[in-house]
Coordinates of C-alpha atoms in Angstrom, one line a residue:
X26 CA 0.0 0.0 -0.3
X27 CA 1.3 3.1 -0.6
X28 CA 1.5 6.5 1.7
X29 CA -1.6 8.2 -0.5
X30 CA -3.6 5.4 0.1
X31 CA -2.3 5.2 3.6
X32 CA -3.7 8.5 3.9
X33 CA -6.6 8.0 2.0
X34 CA -7.4 4.6 4.5
X35 CA -7.0 7.3 7.2
X36 CA -9.0 10.2 5.9
X37 CA -11.7 7.6 5.3
X38 CA -11.6 6.6 9.0
X39 CA -11.6 9.7 10.9
X40 CA -14.1 11.0 8.7
X41 CA -16.5 8.0 9.3
X42 CA -15.0 7.6 13.7
X43 CA -14.7 12.2 13.9
X44 CA -12.6 11.1 17.1
X45 CA -9.9 13.5 17.4
X46 CA -6.9 11.0 17.5
X47 CA -7.4 9.9 14.2
X48 CA -7.8 13.2 13.0
X49 CA -4.2 14.1 14.4
X50 CA -3.1 10.5 13.1
X51 CA -3.3 12.8 9.5
X52 CA -2.9 16.1 9.9
X53 CA 0.5 17.3 11.6
X54 CA 0.8 19.7 14.2
X55 CA 0.8 22.9 11.6
X56 CA -0.8 21.3 8.6
X57 CA -2.8 23.7 6.9
X58 CA -6.6 22.4 5.6
X59 CA -7.8 24.7 2.6
X60 CA -11.4 24.2 1.2
X61 CA -10.2 25.9 -1.9
X62 CA -7.0 26.8 -3.0
X63 CA -7.8 30.6 -2.7
X64 CA -9.0 29.9 0.4
X65 CA -8.1 33.5 2.0
X66 CA -8.0 31.8 5.7
X67 CA -6.9 28.2 5.7
X68 CA -7.8 25.8 8.8
X69 CA -4.3 26.1 10.3
X70 CA -2.5 23.9 13.6
X71 CA -4.3 20.4 14.0
X72 CA -6.3 22.0 17.0
X73 CA -8.6 24.1 14.7
X74 CA -9.0 21.0 12.0
X75 CA -10.1 17.9 14.5
X76 CA -12.3 21.7 16.0
X77 CA -13.6 22.1 12.5
X78 CA -13.6 18.5 11.5
X79 CA -15.5 16.7 14.1
X80 CA -18.7 19.6 13.3
X81 CA -22.2 17.8 11.8
X82 CA -21.9 16.9 8.3
X83 CA -25.8 17.3 6.5
X84 CA -26.4 13.9 5.9
X85 CA -24.4 11.5 6.0
X86 CA -21.8 10.6 3.2
X87 CA -21.5 8.4 0.3
X88 CA -18.1 8.8 -1.2
X89 CA -15.4 7.2 -3.7
X90 CA -12.0 8.5 -3.5
X91 CA -8.9 7.3 -5.1
X92 CA -5.3 8.0 -5.5
X93 CA -4.9 9.2 -8.9
X94 CA -0.3 9.9 -8.4
X95 CA 1.9 10.0 -5.9
X96 CA 5.5 10.5 -4.9
X97 CA 6.9 10.9 -1.4
X98 CA 6.2 15.2 -1.4
X99 CA 3.0 15.2 -2.3
X100 CA -0.7 12.7 -3.0
X101 CA -3.5 13.3 -5.7
X102 CA -6.7 12.2 -5.1
X103 CA -9.8 12.4 -6.9
X104 CA -13.4 11.2 -6.6
X105 CA -16.4 12.8 -5.4
X106 CA -18.5 12.9 -2.5
X107 CA -22.6 12.9 -1.7
X108 CA -24.8 14.0 0.4
X109 CA -27.6 12.8 -0.5
X110 CA -30.3 15.7 -0.8
X111 CA -28.1 18.0 -0.4
X112 CA -25.0 18.4 -2.2
X113 CA -23.0 16.7 -4.5
X114 CA -19.3 17.3 -5.7
X115 CA -16.3 16.9 -7.4
X116 CA -13.0 16.6 -5.6
X117 CA -9.3 16.9 -6.3
X118 CA -7.3 16.4 -2.7
X119 CA -3.7 18.0 -2.8
X120 CA -1.9 16.0 0.3
X121 CA 1.0 17.5 1.2
X122 CA 3.4 15.2 2.8
X123 CA 5.8 15.8 5.5
X124 CA 8.3 13.3 6.5
X125 CA 6.1 11.0 8.7
X126 CA 3.6 10.2 6.2
X127 CA 1.0 13.3 7.6
X128 CA -0.7 15.7 5.9
X129 CA 1.5 19.1 6.9
X130 CA -0.9 20.7 3.9
X131 CA -4.3 19.6 2.9
X132 CA -6.0 21.7 -0.5
X133 CA -9.1 20.3 -1.8
X134 CA -10.4 21.7 -5.7
X135 CA -14.0 20.6 -5.1
X136 CA -16.8 21.4 -7.7
X137 CA -20.3 21.8 -8.5
X138 CA -22.1 19.6 -11.1
X139 CA -23.7 22.0 -13.3
X140 CA -27.7 22.5 -13.7
X141 CA -29.2 20.2 -15.6
X142 CA -30.2 21.7 -19.3
X143 CA -33.7 21.8 -19.9
X144 CA -35.2 19.8 -23.5
X145 CA -35.3 23.1 -24.9
X146 CA -31.7 23.6 -24.9
X147 CA -31.9 26.6 -22.0
X148 CA -31.6 26.5 -18.3
X149 CA -33.7 25.0 -15.5
X150 CA -35.6 27.9 -14.4

């Protein structure tokens, strides 16, 4: 199993458990968590990441995620996350690894699907 695959497995475990120790195993003490690449105020530091992480979700997420490419410093993960009845996201994640395999920087690149077009080619109203 690769470093990025181990990290993704840990991410999914922490996402389900919301246990501070599971989150702490993923991120360095000084890690940055960027919700978008142009985030003006990323979450900084493990305590802030844990506090953000344990917030309630709008629904039980359904996801399909996989490692796209990696080396010892960076993992790229792609896939989608669906919060049924709320929102669907296409994702590309940057995971910048510290030497111990935890993330020192995490950046989400996400998109929501375009609105479906109507039969006449126009946008739905």
